[in-house]
Amino acid sequence: MLNIIVCKNYEEMSEAAARSVLESIRETPDGLLSFPGGDTPLGMVRAFVRDVNAGKADISKLHYVSLDEWVGLASDVVGSCGKFNHDNLFAPLKYSFADKFVINGAAADIEAERRALNAFIEKYGPLTVSVLGIGMNGHLGFNESGVDFDLDAHIIPLDEVTKGVMQKYFDVERHPTQGITQGIRQIMAAKKVILLANGAHKADIVARAAKGAVTNEVPASVLQKHPNSYLIVDEAAASKL
Ligand code: GLP
């Protein structure tokens, strides 16, 4: 069941999500944590870092895995999920995870990178908590519309909606055509899933994901079937629920 938590604004959404993450890792301190990239999770990541640095949770036995990456982009490129992880999570944290895996979109052998991502999740998983954002087409990570819900990590062509939105992340013009992502099977195996969304532009797709039919045309709708999933949204993104 997808539990819906409506928060007044972005800050409250971020704080609620960080609290929920901390709760999970206190329960399973040696588990596996995953955060998305994108604009949505920044406030949550900052709140998480602040609280871990303040000693509110111990991450020394915890493992971390990134959700997705643009194929072709290295982790130091502006707009890559790897750089988001480095700048907002690893660099400001005073403590280190026990082990971490950040997808290298520029790996010479992207198929080997995909296998390594699966192996890392296999080794330390299932995910203790998977935090996700939602794309304008309802994607989770790069599980684009039409994705096979049974897949583990995979490489997938970017959908036209994603291509239309993606330039906002980059400082120079870039045209990635594929994404590498954790699969829906791995996300659905997580003990807890937190889907974040803010802003009026997400209201339609949030309503389709939370209240519409469960269909791979709107991949986030699969979370309605997860036993412990939470949609944490601000009022603007909740306006069509
Ligand atoms: C991006 C990423 C997702 C992200 C989503 C929403 O393309 N692949 O992992 O959650 O789209 O992004 P944003 O938070 O910037 O709206």
PDB file of C-alpha atoms and ligand atoms in Angstrom:
ATOM      1  CA  MET A   1       0.000   0.000   0.000  1.00  0.00           C
ATOM      2  CA  LEU A   2       1.202   3.475  -0.842  1.00  0.00           C
ATOM      3  CA  ASN A   3       0.847   5.631   2.273  1.00  0.00           C
ATOM      4  CA  ILE A   4       0.396   9.287   1.384  1.00  0.00           C
ATOM      5  CA  ILE A   5       1.930  12.027   3.509  1.00  0.00           C
ATOM      6  CA  VAL A   6       1.162  15.581   2.433  1.00  0.00           C
ATOM      7  CA  CYS A   7       3.523  18.242   3.783  1.00  0.00           C
ATOM      8  CA  LYS A   8       3.033  21.987   3.744  1.00  0.00           C
ATOM      9  CA  ASN A   9       6.055  22.764   1.628  1.00  0.00           C
ATOM     10  CA  TYR A  10       9.383  21.504   0.248  1.00  0.00           C
ATOM     11  CA  GLU A  11      11.204  21.923   3.531  1.00  0.00           C
ATOM     12  CA  GLU A  12       8.691  19.872   5.490  1.00  0.00           C
ATOM     13  CA  MET A  13       8.695  17.203   2.787  1.00  0.00           C
ATOM     14  CA  SER A  14      12.489  17.020   2.982  1.00  0.00           C
ATOM     15  CA  GLU A  15      12.533  16.832   6.787  1.00  0.00           C
ATOM     16  CA  ALA A  16       9.819  14.144   6.882  1.00  0.00           C
ATOM     17  CA  ALA A  17      11.718  12.028   4.368  1.00  0.00           C
ATOM     18  CA  ALA A  18      15.044  12.399   6.204  1.00  0.00           C
ATOM     19  CA  ARG A  19      13.366  11.399   9.500  1.00  0.00           C
ATOM     20  CA  SER A  20      11.918   8.302   7.872  1.00  0.00           C
ATOM     21  CA  VAL A  21      15.317   7.345   6.409  1.00  0.00           C
ATOM     22  CA  LEU A  22      16.998   7.763   9.804  1.00  0.00           C
ATOM     23  CA  GLU A  23      14.331   5.580  11.438  1.00  0.00           C
ATOM     24  CA  SER A  24      15.014   2.802   8.923  1.00  0.00           C
ATOM     25  CA  ILE A  25      18.766   2.872   9.318  1.00  0.00           C
ATOM     26  CA  ARG A  26      18.517   2.881  13.107  1.00  0.00           C
ATOM     27  CA  GLU A  27      16.468  -0.324  12.781  1.00  0.00           C
ATOM     28  CA  THR A  28      18.887  -1.866  10.249  1.00  0.00           C
ATOM     29  CA  PRO A  29      22.259  -0.159  10.777  1.00  0.00           C
ATOM     30  CA  ASP A  30      24.119  -2.604   8.513  1.00  0.00           C
ATOM     31  CA  GLY A  31      21.641  -2.372   5.636  1.00  0.00           C
ATOM     32  CA  LEU A  32      21.698  -0.776   2.194  1.00  0.00           C
ATOM     33  CA  LEU A  33      20.567   2.767   1.457  1.00  0.00           C
ATOM     34  CA  SER A  34      19.770   4.306  -1.925  1.00  0.00           C
ATOM     35  CA  PHE A  35      19.087   7.931  -2.859  1.00  0.00           C
ATOM     36  CA  PRO A  36      18.084   9.346  -6.252  1.00  0.00           C
ATOM     37  CA  GLY A  37      19.623  12.295  -8.060  1.00  0.00           C
ATOM     38  CA  GLY A  38      17.661  15.189  -9.534  1.00  0.00           C
ATOM     39  CA  ASP A  39      16.279  18.365  -8.003  1.00  0.00           C
ATOM     40  CA  THR A  40      13.712  16.829  -5.671  1.00  0.00           C
ATOM     41  CA  PRO A  41      15.939  15.066  -3.102  1.00  0.00           C
ATOM     42  CA  LEU A  42      18.404  17.871  -2.346  1.00  0.00           C
ATOM     43  CA  GLY A  43      16.628  19.104   0.808  1.00  0.00           C
ATOM     44  CA  MET A  44      16.226  15.549   2.099  1.00  0.00           C
ATOM     45  CA  VAL A  45      19.898  14.749   1.499  1.00  0.00           C
ATOM     46  CA  ARG A  46      20.977  17.932   3.287  1.00  0.00           C
ATOM     47  CA  ALA A  47      18.741  17.126   6.271  1.00  0.00           C
ATOM     48  CA  PHE A  48      20.100  13.567   6.319  1.00  0.00           C
ATOM     49  CA  VAL A  49      23.717  14.790   6.287  1.00  0.00           C
ATOM     50  CA  ARG A  50      23.009  17.359   9.016  1.00  0.00           C
ATOM     51  CA  ASP A  51      21.468  14.691  11.270  1.00  0.00           C
ATOM     52  CA  VAL A  52      24.147  12.061  10.657  1.00  0.00           C
ATOM     53  CA  ASN A  53      26.859  14.653  11.313  1.00  0.00           C
ATOM     54  CA  ALA A  54      25.034  15.554  14.539  1.00  0.00           C
ATOM     55  CA  GLY A  55      25.305  11.904  15.620  1.00  0.00           C
ATOM     56  CA  LYS A  56      21.629  11.029  15.203  1.00  0.00           C
ATOM     57  CA  ALA A  57      22.434   7.834  13.297  1.00  0.00           C
ATOM     58  CA  ASP A  58      25.519   5.693  12.818  1.00  0.00           C
ATOM     59  CA  ILE A  59      26.378   4.955   9.171  1.00  0.00           C
ATOM     60  CA  SER A  60      29.651   3.134   9.838  1.00  0.00           C
ATOM     61  CA  LYS A  61      28.079  -0.266   9.076  1.00  0.00           C
ATOM     62  CA  LEU A  62      25.683   1.027   6.430  1.00  0.00           C
ATOM     63  CA  HIS A  63      26.124   0.541   2.665  1.00  0.00           C
ATOM     64  CA  TYR A  64      25.118   2.977  -0.054  1.00  0.00           C
ATOM     65  CA  VAL A  65      24.181   2.520  -3.692  1.00  0.00           C
ATOM     66  CA  SER A  66      23.159   5.158  -6.231  1.00  0.00           C
ATOM     67  CA  LEU A  67      19.896   4.724  -8.133  1.00  0.00           C
ATOM     68  CA  ASP A  68      20.712   5.595 -11.714  1.00  0.00           C
ATOM     69  CA  GLU A  69      23.004   7.449 -14.115  1.00  0.00           C
ATOM     70  CA  TRP A  70      23.095   8.916 -17.616  1.00  0.00           C
ATOM     71  CA  VAL A  71      25.055   6.514 -19.832  1.00  0.00           C
ATOM     72  CA  GLY A  72      28.202   8.286 -21.057  1.00  0.00           C
ATOM     73  CA  LEU A  73      28.490  10.722 -18.157  1.00  0.00           C
ATOM     74  CA  ALA A  74      31.312  10.337 -15.638  1.00  0.00           C
ATOM     75  CA  SER A  75      30.741  11.042 -11.958  1.00  0.00           C
ATOM     76  CA  ASP A  76      32.505  14.419 -12.113  1.00  0.00           C
ATOM     77  CA  VAL A  77      30.220  15.869 -14.808  1.00  0.00           C
ATOM     78  CA  VAL A  78      27.718  18.539 -13.741  1.00  0.00           C
ATOM     79  CA  GLY A  79      24.269  16.973 -13.963  1.00  0.00           C
ATOM     80  CA  SER A  80      25.441  13.413 -13.318  1.00  0.00           C
ATOM     81  CA  CYS A  81      23.899  11.549 -10.422  1.00  0.00           C
ATOM     82  CA  GLY A  82      27.443  10.667  -9.342  1.00  0.00           C
ATOM     83  CA  LYS A  83      28.365  14.324  -8.885  1.00  0.00           C
ATOM     84  CA  PHE A  84      25.106  14.931  -7.027  1.00  0.00           C
ATOM     85  CA  ASN A  85      26.064  12.113  -4.653  1.00  0.00           C
ATOM     86  CA  HIS A  86      29.598  13.345  -4.214  1.00  0.00           C
ATOM     87  CA  ASP A  87      28.817  17.029  -3.696  1.00  0.00           C
ATOM     88  CA  ASN A  88      25.743  16.711  -1.495  1.00  0.00           C
ATOM     89  CA  LEU A  89      26.273  13.436   0.342  1.00  0.00           C
ATOM     90  CA  PHE A  90      29.817  12.052   0.514  1.00  0.00           C
ATOM     91  CA  ALA A  91      31.714  15.364   0.704  1.00  0.00           C
ATOM     92  CA  PRO A  92      29.712  17.023   3.512  1.00  0.00           C
ATOM     93  CA  LEU A  93      29.336  13.828   5.577  1.00  0.00           C
ATOM     94  CA  LYS A  94      31.807  13.676   8.470  1.00  0.00           C
ATOM     95  CA  TYR A  95      31.522   9.876   8.461  1.00  0.00           C
ATOM     96  CA  SER A  96      31.907   7.203   5.775  1.00  0.00           C
ATOM     97  CA  PHE A  97      29.600   4.414   4.742  1.00  0.00           C
ATOM     98  CA  ALA A  98      30.987   0.888   5.257  1.00  0.00           C
ATOM     99  CA  ASP A  99      30.965   0.480   1.481  1.00  0.00           C
ATOM    100  CA  LYS A 100      29.442   2.349  -1.433  1.00  0.00           C
ATOM    101  CA  PHE A 101      28.728   1.918  -5.119  1.00  0.00           C
ATOM    102  CA  VAL A 102      28.143   4.903  -7.357  1.00  0.00           C
ATOM    103  CA  ILE A 103      27.247   3.983 -10.909  1.00  0.00           C
ATOM    104  CA  ASN A 104      29.871   5.105 -13.419  1.00  0.00           C
ATOM    105  CA  GLY A 105      27.926   6.105 -16.520  1.00  0.00           C
ATOM    106  CA  ALA A 106      31.195   6.534 -18.428  1.00  0.00           C
ATOM    107  CA  ALA A 107      32.440   2.989 -17.766  1.00  0.00           C
ATOM    108  CA  ALA A 108      34.202   1.607 -20.856  1.00  0.00           C
ATOM    109  CA  ASP A 109      32.204  -1.589 -20.393  1.00  0.00           C
ATOM    110  CA  ILE A 110      28.728  -0.434 -19.367  1.00  0.00           C
ATOM    111  CA  GLU A 111      27.456  -4.020 -19.332  1.00  0.00           C
ATOM    112  CA  ALA A 112      30.107  -4.881 -16.717  1.00  0.00           C
ATOM    113  CA  GLU A 113      29.022  -1.801 -14.754  1.00  0.00           C
ATOM    114  CA  ARG A 114      25.432  -3.065 -14.846  1.00  0.00           C
ATOM    115  CA  ARG A 115      26.562  -6.458 -13.536  1.00  0.00           C
ATOM    116  CA  ALA A 116      28.615  -4.780 -10.796  1.00  0.00           C
ATOM    117  CA  LEU A 117      25.555  -2.783  -9.703  1.00  0.00           C
ATOM    118  CA  ASN A 118      23.527  -5.990  -9.478  1.00  0.00           C
ATOM    119  CA  ALA A 119      26.327  -7.719  -7.585  1.00  0.00           C
ATOM    120  CA  PHE A 120      26.577  -4.898  -5.034  1.00  0.00           C
ATOM    121  CA  ILE A 121      22.818  -4.983  -4.370  1.00  0.00           C
ATOM    122  CA  GLU A 122      22.943  -8.768  -4.197  1.00  0.00           C
ATOM    123  CA  LYS A 123      25.797  -8.623  -1.666  1.00  0.00           C
ATOM    124  CA  TYR A 124      24.366  -6.034   0.744  1.00  0.00           C
ATOM    125  CA  GLY A 125      20.683  -6.023  -0.155  1.00  0.00           C
ATOM    126  CA  PRO A 126      17.813  -6.064  -0.195  1.00  0.00           C
ATOM    127  CA  LEU A 127      17.581  -2.291   0.059  1.00  0.00           C
ATOM    128  CA  THR A 128      16.716  -1.128   3.576  1.00  0.00           C
ATOM    129  CA  VAL A 129      15.276   2.071   2.218  1.00  0.00           C
ATOM    130  CA  SER A 130      14.987   3.260  -1.361  1.00  0.00           C
ATOM    131  CA  VAL A 131      14.293   6.966  -1.765  1.00  0.00           C
ATOM    132  CA  LEU A 132      12.992   7.903  -5.212  1.00  0.00           C
ATOM    133  CA  GLY A 133      11.925  10.895  -7.233  1.00  0.00           C
ATOM    134  CA  ILE A 134       9.322  10.752  -9.980  1.00  0.00           C
ATOM    135  CA  GLY A 135       9.900  11.841 -13.563  1.00  0.00           C
ATOM    136  CA  MET A 136       7.311  13.824 -15.514  1.00  0.00           C
ATOM    137  CA  ASN A 137       6.364  10.555 -17.274  1.00  0.00           C
ATOM    138  CA  GLY A 138       6.154   8.624 -13.999  1.00  0.00           C
ATOM    139  CA  HIS A 139       9.605   7.064 -14.245  1.00  0.00           C
ATOM    140  CA  LEU A 140      11.500   5.789 -11.200  1.00  0.00           C
ATOM    141  CA  GLY A 141      15.237   6.110 -11.681  1.00  0.00           C
ATOM    142  CA  PHE A 142      15.447   5.415 -15.396  1.00  0.00           C
ATOM    143  CA  ASN A 143      12.671   2.864 -15.376  1.00  0.00           C
ATOM    144  CA  GLU A 144      10.909   4.618 -18.215  1.00  0.00           C
ATOM    145  CA  SER A 145       7.317   4.157 -19.431  1.00  0.00           C
ATOM    146  CA  GLY A 146       6.828   0.628 -20.742  1.00  0.00           C
ATOM    147  CA  VAL A 147       9.630  -0.859 -18.609  1.00  0.00           C
ATOM    148  CA  ASP A 148       9.503  -4.531 -17.639  1.00  0.00           C
ATOM    149  CA  PHE A 149       8.741  -4.662 -13.905  1.00  0.00           C
ATOM    150  CA  ASP A 150      10.738  -7.917 -13.583  1.00  0.00           C
ATOM    151  CA  LEU A 151      14.098  -6.401 -14.515  1.00  0.00           C
ATOM    152  CA  ASP A 152      17.050  -5.909 -12.178  1.00  0.00           C
ATOM    153  CA  ALA A 153      19.673  -3.304 -13.128  1.00  0.00           C
ATOM    154  CA  HIS A 154      19.507  -2.502 -16.821  1.00  0.00           C
ATOM    155  CA  ILE A 155      20.428  -0.067 -19.570  1.00  0.00           C
ATOM    156  CA  ILE A 156      17.455   1.568 -21.234  1.00  0.00           C
ATOM    157  CA  PRO A 157      16.805   4.154 -23.989  1.00  0.00           C
ATOM    158  CA  LEU A 158      15.676   7.487 -22.517  1.00  0.00           C
ATOM    159  CA  ASP A 159      12.107   8.363 -23.280  1.00  0.00           C
ATOM    160  CA  GLU A 160      11.167  11.562 -25.120  1.00  0.00           C
ATOM    161  CA  VAL A 161       9.723  13.147 -21.967  1.00  0.00           C
ATOM    162  CA  THR A 162      12.996  12.570 -20.105  1.00  0.00           C
ATOM    163  CA  LYS A 163      14.991  13.971 -23.043  1.00  0.00           C
ATOM    164  CA  GLY A 164      12.785  17.060 -22.977  1.00  0.00           C
ATOM    165  CA  VAL A 165      13.447  17.692 -19.282  1.00  0.00           C
ATOM    166  CA  MET A 166      17.089  16.662 -18.905  1.00  0.00           C
ATOM    167  CA  GLN A 167      18.856  19.793 -20.138  1.00  0.00           C
ATOM    168  CA  LYS A 168      17.958  21.511 -16.831  1.00  0.00           C
ATOM    169  CA  TYR A 169      20.618  19.398 -15.087  1.00  0.00           C
ATOM    170  CA  PHE A 170      23.539  20.205 -17.417  1.00  0.00           C
ATOM    171  CA  ASP A 171      25.785  23.265 -17.650  1.00  0.00           C
ATOM    172  CA  VAL A 172      26.595  22.590 -21.308  1.00  0.00           C
ATOM    173  CA  GLU A 173      24.480  20.970 -23.996  1.00  0.00           C
ATOM    174  CA  ARG A 174      24.498  17.183 -23.612  1.00  0.00           C
ATOM    175  CA  HIS A 175      22.507  14.513 -25.383  1.00  0.00           C
ATOM    176  CA  PRO A 176      22.604  11.246 -23.485  1.00  0.00           C
ATOM    177  CA  THR A 177      20.335   8.688 -25.136  1.00  0.00           C
ATOM    178  CA  GLN A 178      20.405   5.917 -22.529  1.00  0.00           C
ATOM    179  CA  GLY A 179      20.189   5.506 -18.783  1.00  0.00           C
ATOM    180  CA  ILE A 180      21.518   2.826 -16.446  1.00  0.00           C
ATOM    181  CA  THR A 181      19.301   2.148 -13.468  1.00  0.00           C
ATOM    182  CA  GLN A 182      18.352  -0.125 -10.638  1.00  0.00           C
ATOM    183  CA  GLY A 183      15.364  -2.175 -11.790  1.00  0.00           C
ATOM    184  CA  ILE A 184      11.821  -2.201 -10.452  1.00  0.00           C
ATOM    185  CA  ARG A 185      12.396  -5.701  -9.037  1.00  0.00           C
ATOM    186  CA  GLN A 186      15.178  -4.347  -6.787  1.00  0.00           C
ATOM    187  CA  ILE A 187      13.115  -1.300  -5.782  1.00  0.00           C
ATOM    188  CA  MET A 188      10.096  -3.477  -4.975  1.00  0.00           C
ATOM    189  CA  ALA A 189      12.305  -5.735  -2.811  1.00  0.00           C
ATOM    190  CA  ALA A 190      13.228  -2.766  -0.577  1.00  0.00           C
ATOM    191  CA  LYS A 191      11.981  -2.932   3.009  1.00  0.00           C
ATOM    192  CA  LYS A 192      10.768   0.640   2.662  1.00  0.00           C
ATOM    193  CA  VAL A 193      10.277   2.882  -0.357  1.00  0.00           C
ATOM    194  CA  ILE A 194       9.908   6.653  -0.121  1.00  0.00           C
ATOM    195  CA  LEU A 195       8.732   8.489  -3.228  1.00  0.00           C
ATOM    196  CA  LEU A 196       9.248  12.255  -3.105  1.00  0.00           C
ATOM    197  CA  ALA A 197       7.579  14.900  -5.244  1.00  0.00           C
ATOM    198  CA  ASN A 198       7.165  18.637  -4.973  1.00  0.00           C
ATOM    199  CA  GLY A 199       5.735  21.391  -7.119  1.00  0.00           C
ATOM    200  CA  ALA A 200       2.527  21.883  -9.117  1.00  0.00           C
ATOM    201  CA  HIS A 201       4.189  20.548 -12.290  1.00  0.00           C
ATOM    202  CA  LYS A 202       4.252  17.079 -10.666  1.00  0.00           C
ATOM    203  CA  ALA A 203       0.579  17.101  -9.551  1.00  0.00           C
ATOM    204  CA  ASP A 204      -0.830  15.228 -12.588  1.00  0.00           C
ATOM    205  CA  ILE A 205       1.764  12.493 -12.669  1.00  0.00           C
ATOM    206  CA  VAL A 206       1.665  12.076  -8.868  1.00  0.00           C
ATOM    207  CA  ALA A 207      -2.113  11.547  -9.051  1.00  0.00           C
ATOM    208  CA  ARG A 208      -1.735   8.990 -11.848  1.00  0.00           C
ATOM    209  CA  ALA A 209       0.984   7.155  -9.925  1.00  0.00           C
ATOM    210  CA  ALA A 210      -0.845   7.093  -6.591  1.00  0.00           C
ATOM    211  CA  LYS A 211      -4.476   6.729  -7.651  1.00  0.00           C
ATOM    212  CA  GLY A 212      -4.455   5.537 -11.261  1.00  0.00           C
ATOM    213  CA  ALA A 213      -4.168   2.027 -12.646  1.00  0.00           C
ATOM    214  CA  VAL A 214      -1.013   0.073 -11.878  1.00  0.00           C
ATOM    215  CA  THR A 215       0.645   0.001 -15.277  1.00  0.00           C
ATOM    216  CA  ASN A 216       4.154   0.063 -16.647  1.00  0.00           C
ATOM    217  CA  GLU A 217       3.129   3.124 -18.675  1.00  0.00           C
ATOM    218  CA  VAL A 218       3.416   4.958 -15.317  1.00  0.00           C
ATOM    219  CA  PRO A 219       6.199   2.984 -13.613  1.00  0.00           C
ATOM    220  CA  ALA A 220       5.728   4.711 -10.223  1.00  0.00           C
ATOM    221  CA  SER A 221       2.219   3.228 -10.026  1.00  0.00           C
ATOM    222  CA  VAL A 222       3.865  -0.102  -9.137  1.00  0.00           C
ATOM    223  CA  LEU A 223       4.512   1.320  -5.656  1.00  0.00           C
ATOM    224  CA  GLN A 224       0.786   0.918  -4.922  1.00  0.00           C
ATOM    225  CA  LYS A 225       1.647  -2.785  -4.654  1.00  0.00           C
ATOM    226  CA  HIS A 226       4.604  -2.362  -2.305  1.00  0.00           C
ATOM    227  CA  PRO A 227       3.839  -3.427   1.288  1.00  0.00           C
ATOM    228  CA  ASN A 228       5.664  -0.489   2.886  1.00  0.00           C
ATOM    229  CA  SER A 229       5.789   2.487   0.552  1.00  0.00           C
ATOM    230  CA  TYR A 230       5.336   6.183   1.282  1.00  0.00           C
ATOM    231  CA  LEU A 231       4.556   9.053  -1.022  1.00  0.00           C
ATOM    232  CA  ILE A 232       5.833  12.204   0.678  1.00  0.00           C
ATOM    233  CA  VAL A 233       4.698  15.289  -1.215  1.00  0.00           C
ATOM    234  CA  ASP A 234       4.225  18.999  -0.740  1.00  0.00           C
ATOM    235  CA  GLU A 235       0.751  20.543  -1.091  1.00  0.00           C
ATOM    236  CA  ALA A 236       1.370  21.658  -4.675  1.00  0.00           C
ATOM    237  CA  ALA A 237       2.274  18.155  -5.875  1.00  0.00           C
ATOM    238  CA  ALA A 238      -0.662  16.734  -3.882  1.00  0.00           C
ATOM    239  CA  SER A 239      -3.226  19.074  -5.396  1.00  0.00           C
ATOM    240  CA  LYS A 240      -4.736  16.471  -7.761  1.00  0.00           C
ATOM    241  CA  LEU A 241      -4.797  13.549  -5.345  1.00  0.00           C
TER     242      LEU A 241
HETATM  243  C1  GLP B   1      15.546  12.064 -13.368  1.00  0.00           C
HETATM  244  C2  GLP B   1      16.220  10.855 -12.703  1.00  0.00           C
HETATM  245  C3  GLP B   1      15.390  10.309 -11.560  1.00  0.00           C
HETATM  246  C4  GLP B   1      14.752  11.460 -10.849  1.00  0.00           C
HETATM  247  C5  GLP B   1      13.669  12.036 -11.725  1.00  0.00           C
HETATM  248  C6  GLP B   1      13.019  13.297 -11.216  1.00  0.00           C
HETATM  249  O1  GLP B   1      15.656  11.989 -14.744  1.00  0.00           O
HETATM  250  N1  GLP B   1      16.483   9.781 -13.600  1.00  0.00           N
HETATM  251  O2  GLP B   1      16.177   9.521 -10.712  1.00  0.00           O
HETATM  252  O3  GLP B   1      14.185  11.012  -9.640  1.00  0.00           O
HETATM  253  O4  GLP B   1      14.153  12.205 -13.057  1.00  0.00           O
HETATM  254  O5  GLP B   1      13.887  14.371 -11.289  1.00  0.00           O
HETATM  255  P1  GLP B   1      13.660  15.753 -10.539  1.00  0.00           P
HETATM  256  O6  GLP B   1      13.751  15.461  -9.084  1.00  0.00           O
HETATM  257  O7  GLP B   1      14.762  16.643 -11.009  1.00  0.00           O
HETATM  258  O8  GLP B   1      12.301  16.216 -10.940  1.00  0.00           O
END
